[in-house]
Amino acid sequence: MTRALRLQGQVFCGITSAIVIGSLIGARLEPRHELLAVGALVLLLGMPHGAFDVLIARRLFGAAEFKGWALFSLWYLGMSMAVVG
């Protein structure tokens, strides 16, 4: 695991741990603000479980150039839409 991925995971875990502890002691945000906070975290830090997606994209889709990344992005978007649907 690279240093950047490890740092990303540590920051994500630290922030989410603080949010969980805060909610356990009674600090609550409005649902809309919770969604905005989670959306911002995902936008800025990504999802730790997807940290190896780039490596998988390079191996399976040859994502070293634009065409490979475009193919992987379309596949990934389709899978995401299937999960949400």
PDB file of N, CA and C in Angstrom:
ATOM      1  N   MET A   1       0.847  -1.169   0.000  1.00  0.00           N
ATOM      2  CA  MET A   1       0.000   0.000   0.000  1.00  0.00           C
ATOM      3  C   MET A   1       0.894   1.234   0.000  1.00  0.00           C
ATOM      4  N   THR A   2       0.548   2.183  -0.820  1.00  0.00           N
ATOM      5  CA  THR A   2       1.369   3.383  -0.895  1.00  0.00           C
ATOM      6  C   THR A   2       1.107   4.288   0.304  1.00  0.00           C
ATOM      7  N   ARG A   3       2.021   5.198   0.516  1.00  0.00           N
ATOM      8  CA  ARG A   3       1.908   6.121   1.644  1.00  0.00           C
ATOM      9  C   ARG A   3       0.656   6.991   1.522  1.00  0.00           C
ATOM     10  N   ALA A   4       0.340   7.429   0.302  1.00  0.00           N
ATOM     11  CA  ALA A   4      -0.840   8.281   0.093  1.00  0.00           C
ATOM     12  C   ALA A   4      -2.126   7.528   0.412  1.00  0.00           C
ATOM     13  N   LEU A   5      -2.211   6.259   0.002  1.00  0.00           N
ATOM     14  CA  LEU A   5      -3.407   5.472   0.298  1.00  0.00           C
ATOM     15  C   LEU A   5      -3.549   5.224   1.793  1.00  0.00           C
ATOM     16  N   ARG A   6      -2.438   4.975   2.449  1.00  0.00           N
ATOM     17  CA  ARG A   6      -2.476   4.767   3.904  1.00  0.00           C
ATOM     18  C   ARG A   6      -2.939   6.041   4.602  1.00  0.00           C
ATOM     19  N   LEU A   7      -2.422   7.190   4.174  1.00  0.00           N
ATOM     20  CA  LEU A   7      -2.831   8.464   4.767  1.00  0.00           C
ATOM     21  C   LEU A   7      -4.309   8.715   4.517  1.00  0.00           C
ATOM     22  N   GLN A   8      -4.779   8.426   3.306  1.00  0.00           N
ATOM     23  CA  GLN A   8      -6.191   8.599   2.977  1.00  0.00           C
ATOM     24  C   GLN A   8      -7.052   7.763   3.919  1.00  0.00           C
ATOM     25  N   GLY A   9      -6.671   6.516   4.124  1.00  0.00           N
ATOM     26  CA  GLY A   9      -7.427   5.644   5.016  1.00  0.00           C
ATOM     27  C   GLY A   9      -7.420   6.140   6.449  1.00  0.00           C
ATOM     28  N   GLN A  10      -6.287   6.629   6.913  1.00  0.00           N
ATOM     29  CA  GLN A  10      -6.187   7.132   8.283  1.00  0.00           C
ATOM     30  C   GLN A  10      -7.039   8.383   8.481  1.00  0.00           C
ATOM     31  N   VAL A  11      -6.995   9.299   7.514  1.00  0.00           N
ATOM     32  CA  VAL A  11      -7.810  10.516   7.608  1.00  0.00           C
ATOM     33  C   VAL A  11      -9.290  10.158   7.593  1.00  0.00           C
ATOM     34  N   PHE A  12      -9.684   9.281   6.677  1.00  0.00           N
ATOM     35  CA  PHE A  12     -11.080   8.868   6.568  1.00  0.00           C
ATOM     36  C   PHE A  12     -11.542   8.223   7.875  1.00  0.00           C
ATOM     37  N   CYS A  13     -10.731   7.301   8.421  1.00  0.00           N
ATOM     38  CA  CYS A  13     -11.094   6.625   9.672  1.00  0.00           C
ATOM     39  C   CYS A  13     -11.152   7.601  10.840  1.00  0.00           C
ATOM     40  N   GLY A  14     -10.236   8.532  10.884  1.00  0.00           N
ATOM     41  CA  GLY A  14     -10.239   9.519  11.957  1.00  0.00           C
ATOM     42  C   GLY A  14     -11.483  10.396  11.939  1.00  0.00           C
ATOM     43  N   ILE A  15     -11.847  10.873  10.772  1.00  0.00           N
ATOM     44  CA  ILE A  15     -13.025  11.741  10.656  1.00  0.00           C
ATOM     45  C   ILE A  15     -14.297  10.957  10.964  1.00  0.00           C
ATOM     46  N   THR A  16     -14.412   9.763  10.402  1.00  0.00           N
ATOM     47  CA  THR A  16     -15.627   8.982  10.661  1.00  0.00           C
ATOM     48  C   THR A  16     -15.706   8.553  12.122  1.00  0.00           C
ATOM     49  N   SER A  17     -14.571   8.251  12.735  1.00  0.00           N
ATOM     50  CA  SER A  17     -14.580   7.899  14.166  1.00  0.00           C
ATOM     51  C   SER A  17     -15.058   9.083  15.004  1.00  0.00           C
ATOM     52  N   ALA A  18     -14.607  10.275  14.674  1.00  0.00           N
ATOM     53  CA  ALA A  18     -15.044  11.467  15.394  1.00  0.00           C
ATOM     54  C   ALA A  18     -16.546  11.682  15.228  1.00  0.00           C
ATOM     55  N   ILE A  19     -17.062  11.430  14.036  1.00  0.00           N
ATOM     56  CA  ILE A  19     -18.497  11.586  13.793  1.00  0.00           C
ATOM     57  C   ILE A  19     -19.285  10.547  14.584  1.00  0.00           C
ATOM     58  N   VAL A  20     -18.826   9.304  14.590  1.00  0.00           N
ATOM     59  CA  VAL A  20     -19.515   8.244  15.346  1.00  0.00           C
ATOM     60  C   VAL A  20     -19.499   8.557  16.836  1.00  0.00           C
ATOM     61  N   ILE A  21     -18.352   8.937  17.366  1.00  0.00           N
ATOM     62  CA  ILE A  21     -18.260   9.268  18.792  1.00  0.00           C
ATOM     63  C   ILE A  21     -19.171  10.450  19.123  1.00  0.00           C
ATOM     64  N   GLY A  22     -19.167  11.447  18.253  1.00  0.00           N
ATOM     65  CA  GLY A  22     -20.042  12.600  18.460  1.00  0.00           C
ATOM     66  C   GLY A  22     -21.511  12.214  18.496  1.00  0.00           C
ATOM     67  N   SER A  23     -21.917  11.312  17.595  1.00  0.00           N
ATOM     68  CA  SER A  23     -23.324  10.904  17.584  1.00  0.00           C
ATOM     69  C   SER A  23     -23.660  10.053  18.811  1.00  0.00           C
ATOM     70  N   LEU A  24     -22.695   9.277  19.325  1.00  0.00           N
ATOM     71  CA  LEU A  24     -22.942   8.461  20.516  1.00  0.00           C
ATOM     72  C   LEU A  24     -23.119   9.306  21.772  1.00  0.00           C
ATOM     73  N   ILE A  25     -22.461  10.468  21.808  1.00  0.00           N
ATOM     74  CA  ILE A  25     -22.616  11.329  22.986  1.00  0.00           C
ATOM     75  C   ILE A  25     -23.753  12.340  22.805  1.00  0.00           C
ATOM     76  N   GLY A  26     -24.489  12.207  21.707  1.00  0.00           N
ATOM     77  CA  GLY A  26     -25.684  13.019  21.535  1.00  0.00           C
ATOM     78  C   GLY A  26     -25.570  14.173  20.558  1.00  0.00           C
ATOM     79  N   ALA A  27     -24.421  14.412  19.991  1.00  0.00           N
ATOM     80  CA  ALA A  27     -24.283  15.485  19.007  1.00  0.00           C
ATOM     81  C   ALA A  27     -24.857  15.006  17.676  1.00  0.00           C
ATOM     82  N   ARG A  28     -25.903  15.634  17.225  1.00  0.00           N
ATOM     83  CA  ARG A  28     -26.551  15.214  15.977  1.00  0.00           C
ATOM     84  C   ARG A  28     -26.643  16.393  15.021  1.00  0.00           C
ATOM     85  N   LEU A  29     -26.497  16.101  13.759  1.00  0.00           N
ATOM     86  CA  LEU A  29     -26.718  17.086  12.712  1.00  0.00           C
ATOM     87  C   LEU A  29     -28.081  16.823  12.100  1.00  0.00           C
ATOM     88  N   GLU A  30     -28.602  17.812  11.423  1.00  0.00           N
ATOM     89  CA  GLU A  30     -29.823  17.585  10.659  1.00  0.00           C
ATOM     90  C   GLU A  30     -29.503  16.593   9.552  1.00  0.00           C
ATOM     91  N   PRO A  31     -30.465  15.766   9.153  1.00  0.00           N
ATOM     92  CA  PRO A  31     -30.189  14.766   8.107  1.00  0.00           C
ATOM     93  C   PRO A  31     -29.585  15.369   6.836  1.00  0.00           C
ATOM     94  N   ARG A  32     -30.035  16.527   6.441  1.00  0.00           N
ATOM     95  CA  ARG A  32     -29.484  17.155   5.237  1.00  0.00           C
ATOM     96  C   ARG A  32     -28.018  17.511   5.417  1.00  0.00           C
ATOM     97  N   HIS A  33     -27.659  17.994   6.596  1.00  0.00           N
ATOM     98  CA  HIS A  33     -26.262  18.331   6.866  1.00  0.00           C
ATOM     99  C   HIS A  33     -25.397  17.074   6.957  1.00  0.00           C
ATOM    100  N   GLU A  34     -25.972  15.991   7.491  1.00  0.00           N
ATOM    101  CA  GLU A  34     -25.239  14.726   7.521  1.00  0.00           C
ATOM    102  C   GLU A  34     -24.917  14.254   6.114  1.00  0.00           C
ATOM    103  N   LEU A  35     -25.903  14.348   5.212  1.00  0.00           N
ATOM    104  CA  LEU A  35     -25.674  13.944   3.820  1.00  0.00           C
ATOM    105  C   LEU A  35     -24.623  14.817   3.155  1.00  0.00           C
ATOM    106  N   LEU A  36     -24.671  16.111   3.419  1.00  0.00           N
ATOM    107  CA  LEU A  36     -23.661  17.005   2.851  1.00  0.00           C
ATOM    108  C   LEU A  36     -22.269  16.673   3.383  1.00  0.00           C
ATOM    109  N   ALA A  37     -22.169  16.360   4.675  1.00  0.00           N
ATOM    110  CA  ALA A  37     -20.868  16.026   5.264  1.00  0.00           C
ATOM    111  C   ALA A  37     -20.334  14.731   4.667  1.00  0.00           C
ATOM    112  N   VAL A  38     -21.186  13.715   4.566  1.00  0.00           N
ATOM    113  CA  VAL A  38     -20.761  12.440   3.987  1.00  0.00           C
ATOM    114  C   VAL A  38     -20.381  12.630   2.522  1.00  0.00           C
ATOM    115  N   GLY A  39     -21.171  13.384   1.786  1.00  0.00           N
ATOM    116  CA  GLY A  39     -20.853  13.645   0.378  1.00  0.00           C
ATOM    117  C   GLY A  39     -19.519  14.348   0.219  1.00  0.00           C
ATOM    118  N   ALA A  40     -19.246  15.308   1.095  1.00  0.00           N
ATOM    119  CA  ALA A  40     -17.963  16.022   1.033  1.00  0.00           C
ATOM    120  C   ALA A  40     -16.804  15.084   1.343  1.00  0.00           C
ATOM    121  N   LEU A  41     -16.981  14.210   2.349  1.00  0.00           N
ATOM    122  CA  LEU A  41     -15.926  13.250   2.674  1.00  0.00           C
ATOM    123  C   LEU A  41     -15.641  12.316   1.505  1.00  0.00           C
ATOM    124  N   VAL A  42     -16.702  11.810   0.902  1.00  0.00           N
ATOM    125  CA  VAL A  42     -16.518  10.902  -0.234  1.00  0.00           C
ATOM    126  C   VAL A  42     -15.876  11.637  -1.402  1.00  0.00           C
ATOM    127  N   LEU A  43     -16.314  12.862  -1.654  1.00  0.00           N
ATOM    128  CA  LEU A  43     -15.748  13.635  -2.755  1.00  0.00           C
ATOM    129  C   LEU A  43     -14.275  13.938  -2.536  1.00  0.00           C
ATOM    130  N   LEU A  44     -13.910  14.317  -1.321  1.00  0.00           N
ATOM    131  CA  LEU A  44     -12.535  14.702  -1.040  1.00  0.00           C
ATOM    132  C   LEU A  44     -11.605  13.516  -0.791  1.00  0.00           C
ATOM    133  N   LEU A  45     -12.106  12.495  -0.089  1.00  0.00           N
ATOM    134  CA  LEU A  45     -11.239  11.394   0.318  1.00  0.00           C
ATOM    135  C   LEU A  45     -11.503  10.094  -0.423  1.00  0.00           C
ATOM    136  N   GLY A  46     -12.639  10.000  -1.069  1.00  0.00           N
ATOM    137  CA  GLY A  46     -12.981   8.749  -1.738  1.00  0.00           C
ATOM    138  C   GLY A  46     -13.421   7.712  -0.731  1.00  0.00           C
ATOM    139  N   MET A  47     -13.563   6.516  -1.205  1.00  0.00           N
ATOM    140  CA  MET A  47     -13.964   5.411  -0.340  1.00  0.00           C
ATOM    141  C   MET A  47     -12.770   4.493  -0.159  1.00  0.00           C
ATOM    142  N   PRO A  48     -12.349   4.268   1.063  1.00  0.00           N
ATOM    143  CA  PRO A  48     -11.171   3.426   1.281  1.00  0.00           C
ATOM    144  C   PRO A  48     -11.275   2.038   0.649  1.00  0.00           C
ATOM    145  N   HIS A  49     -12.451   1.442   0.621  1.00  0.00           N
ATOM    146  CA  HIS A  49     -12.537   0.111   0.042  1.00  0.00           C
ATOM    147  C   HIS A  49     -12.280   0.125  -1.464  1.00  0.00           C
ATOM    148  N   GLY A  50     -12.331   1.272  -2.092  1.00  0.00           N
ATOM    149  CA  GLY A  50     -12.065   1.380  -3.518  1.00  0.00           C
ATOM    150  C   GLY A  50     -10.636   1.797  -3.830  1.00  0.00           C
ATOM    151  N   ALA A  51      -9.784   1.763  -2.833  1.00  0.00           N
ATOM    152  CA  ALA A  51      -8.429   2.252  -3.013  1.00  0.00           C
ATOM    153  C   ALA A  51      -7.639   1.449  -4.037  1.00  0.00           C
ATOM    154  N   PHE A  52      -7.984   0.195  -4.214  1.00  0.00           N
ATOM    155  CA  PHE A  52      -7.254  -0.639  -5.162  1.00  0.00           C
ATOM    156  C   PHE A  52      -7.912  -0.697  -6.540  1.00  0.00           C
ATOM    157  N   ASP A  53      -8.977   0.061  -6.733  1.00  0.00           N
ATOM    158  CA  ASP A  53      -9.666   0.050  -8.020  1.00  0.00           C
ATOM    159  C   ASP A  53      -8.757   0.501  -9.156  1.00  0.00           C
ATOM    160  N   VAL A  54      -7.863   1.422  -8.872  1.00  0.00           N
ATOM    161  CA  VAL A  54      -6.937   1.900  -9.905  1.00  0.00           C
ATOM    162  C   VAL A  54      -6.015   0.773 -10.353  1.00  0.00           C
ATOM    163  N   LEU A  55      -5.539  -0.018  -9.396  1.00  0.00           N
ATOM    164  CA  LEU A  55      -4.676  -1.142  -9.743  1.00  0.00           C
ATOM    165  C   LEU A  55      -5.428  -2.186 -10.555  1.00  0.00           C
ATOM    166  N   ILE A  56      -6.665  -2.441 -10.181  1.00  0.00           N
ATOM    167  CA  ILE A  56      -7.494  -3.388 -10.932  1.00  0.00           C
ATOM    168  C   ILE A  56      -7.760  -2.857 -12.331  1.00  0.00           C
ATOM    169  N   ALA A  57      -8.010  -1.573 -12.441  1.00  0.00           N
ATOM    170  CA  ALA A  57      -8.265  -0.975 -13.758  1.00  0.00           C
ATOM    171  C   ALA A  57      -7.051  -1.124 -14.670  1.00  0.00           C
ATOM    172  N   ARG A  58      -5.892  -0.926 -14.123  1.00  0.00           N
ATOM    173  CA  ARG A  58      -4.680  -1.059 -14.939  1.00  0.00           C
ATOM    174  C   ARG A  58      -4.494  -2.488 -15.418  1.00  0.00           C
ATOM    175  N   ARG A  59      -4.758  -3.443 -14.554  1.00  0.00           N
ATOM    176  CA  ARG A  59      -4.538  -4.844 -14.905  1.00  0.00           C
ATOM    177  C   ARG A  59      -5.624  -5.370 -15.851  1.00  0.00           C
ATOM    178  N   LEU A  60      -6.898  -5.146 -15.522  1.00  0.00           N
ATOM    179  CA  LEU A  60      -7.990  -5.733 -16.301  1.00  0.00           C
ATOM    180  C   LEU A  60      -8.318  -4.963 -17.578  1.00  0.00           C
ATOM    181  N   PHE A  61      -8.219  -3.641 -17.518  1.00  0.00           N
ATOM    182  CA  PHE A  61      -8.639  -2.822 -18.647  1.00  0.00           C
ATOM    183  C   PHE A  61      -7.482  -2.140 -19.355  1.00  0.00           C
ATOM    184  N   GLY A  62      -6.275  -2.397 -18.946  1.00  0.00           N
ATOM    185  CA  GLY A  62      -5.133  -1.747 -19.566  1.00  0.00           C
ATOM    186  C   GLY A  62      -5.222  -0.237 -19.459  1.00  0.00           C
ATOM    187  N   ALA A  63      -5.656   0.233 -18.300  1.00  0.00           N
ATOM    188  CA  ALA A  63      -5.934   1.647 -18.105  1.00  0.00           C
ATOM    189  C   ALA A  63      -4.658   2.443 -17.894  1.00  0.00           C
ATOM    190  N   ALA A  64      -3.780   2.412 -18.866  1.00  0.00           N
ATOM    191  CA  ALA A  64      -2.575   3.221 -18.803  1.00  0.00           C
ATOM    192  C   ALA A  64      -2.701   4.420 -19.735  1.00  0.00           C
ATOM    193  N   GLU A  65      -3.738   4.403 -20.541  1.00  0.00           N
ATOM    194  CA  GLU A  65      -3.982   5.491 -21.491  1.00  0.00           C
ATOM    195  C   GLU A  65      -5.456   5.859 -21.441  1.00  0.00           C
ATOM    196  N   PHE A  66      -5.823   6.876 -22.188  1.00  0.00           N
ATOM    197  CA  PHE A  66      -7.184   7.409 -22.119  1.00  0.00           C
ATOM    198  C   PHE A  66      -8.240   6.360 -22.453  1.00  0.00           C
ATOM    199  N   LYS A  67      -8.029   5.576 -23.485  1.00  0.00           N
ATOM    200  CA  LYS A  67      -9.029   4.590 -23.898  1.00  0.00           C
ATOM    201  C   LYS A  67      -9.305   3.575 -22.785  1.00  0.00           C
ATOM    202  N   GLY A  68      -8.270   3.089 -22.134  1.00  0.00           N
ATOM    203  CA  GLY A  68      -8.439   2.145 -21.034  1.00  0.00           C
ATOM    204  C   GLY A  68      -9.165   2.760 -19.848  1.00  0.00           C
ATOM    205  N   TRP A  69      -8.812   3.999 -19.517  1.00  0.00           N
ATOM    206  CA  TRP A  69      -9.483   4.676 -18.396  1.00  0.00           C
ATOM    207  C   TRP A  69     -10.942   4.958 -18.731  1.00  0.00           C
ATOM    208  N   ALA A  70     -11.218   5.328 -19.976  1.00  0.00           N
ATOM    209  CA  ALA A  70     -12.604   5.578 -20.384  1.00  0.00           C
ATOM    210  C   ALA A  70     -13.431   4.302 -20.281  1.00  0.00           C
ATOM    211  N   LEU A  71     -12.883   3.185 -20.743  1.00  0.00           N
ATOM    212  CA  LEU A  71     -13.587   1.907 -20.658  1.00  0.00           C
ATOM    213  C   LEU A  71     -13.835   1.525 -19.201  1.00  0.00           C
ATOM    214  N   PHE A  72     -12.821   1.644 -18.383  1.00  0.00           N
ATOM    215  CA  PHE A  72     -12.977   1.329 -16.962  1.00  0.00           C
ATOM    216  C   PHE A  72     -14.001   2.245 -16.307  1.00  0.00           C
ATOM    217  N   SER A  73     -13.958   3.534 -16.608  1.00  0.00           N
ATOM    218  CA  SER A  73     -14.894   4.490 -16.006  1.00  0.00           C
ATOM    219  C   SER A  73     -16.332   4.166 -16.382  1.00  0.00           C
ATOM    220  N   LEU A  74     -16.567   3.811 -17.634  1.00  0.00           N
ATOM    221  CA  LEU A  74     -17.916   3.434 -18.058  1.00  0.00           C
ATOM    222  C   LEU A  74     -18.380   2.164 -17.347  1.00  0.00           C
ATOM    223  N   TRP A  75     -17.501   1.180 -17.256  1.00  0.00           N
ATOM    224  CA  TRP A  75     -17.836  -0.063 -16.560  1.00  0.00           C
ATOM    225  C   TRP A  75     -18.127   0.217 -15.086  1.00  0.00           C
ATOM    226  N   TYR A  76     -17.294   1.021 -14.462  1.00  0.00           N
ATOM    227  CA  TYR A  76     -17.436   1.331 -13.041  1.00  0.00           C
ATOM    228  C   TYR A  76     -18.729   2.096 -12.781  1.00  0.00           C
ATOM    229  N   LEU A  77     -19.025   3.052 -13.642  1.00  0.00           N
ATOM    230  CA  LEU A  77     -20.263   3.821 -13.518  1.00  0.00           C
ATOM    231  C   LEU A  77     -21.472   2.905 -13.672  1.00  0.00           C
ATOM    232  N   GLY A  78     -21.424   1.996 -14.634  1.00  0.00           N
ATOM    233  CA  GLY A  78     -22.519   1.050 -14.827  1.00  0.00           C
ATOM    234  C   GLY A  78     -22.725   0.155 -13.618  1.00  0.00           C
ATOM    235  N   MET A  79     -21.635  -0.337 -13.042  1.00  0.00           N
ATOM    236  CA  MET A  79     -21.749  -1.168 -11.848  1.00  0.00           C
ATOM    237  C   MET A  79     -22.302  -0.365 -10.658  1.00  0.00           C
ATOM    238  N   SER A  80     -21.872   0.880 -10.538  1.00  0.00           N
ATOM    239  CA  SER A  80     -22.370   1.741  -9.463  1.00  0.00           C
ATOM    240  C   SER A  80     -23.866   1.981  -9.620  1.00  0.00           C
ATOM    241  N   MET A  81     -24.296   2.236 -10.838  1.00  0.00           N
ATOM    242  CA  MET A  81     -25.717   2.467 -11.089  1.00  0.00           C
ATOM    243  C   MET A  81     -26.523   1.202 -10.799  1.00  0.00           C
ATOM    244  N   ALA A  82     -25.976   0.034 -11.106  1.00  0.00           N
ATOM    245  CA  ALA A  82     -26.662  -1.220 -10.821  1.00  0.00           C
ATOM    246  C   ALA A  82     -26.824  -1.411  -9.317  1.00  0.00           C
ATOM    247  N   VAL A  83     -25.790  -1.072  -8.550  1.00  0.00           N
ATOM    248  CA  VAL A  83     -25.867  -1.207  -7.090  1.00  0.00           C
ATOM    249  C   VAL A  83     -26.903  -0.256  -6.521  1.00  0.00           C
ATOM    250  N   VAL A  84     -26.871   0.985  -6.963  1.00  0.00           N
ATOM    251  CA  VAL A  84     -27.821   1.980  -6.458  1.00  0.00           C
ATOM    252  C   VAL A  84     -29.244   1.616  -6.877  1.00  0.00           C
ATOM    253  N   GLY A  85     -29.386   1.149  -8.123  1.00  0.00           N
ATOM    254  CA  GLY A  85     -30.720   0.760  -8.632  1.00  0.00           C
ATOM    255  C   GLY A  85     -31.250  -0.427  -7.897  1.00  0.00           C
TER     256      GLY A  85
END
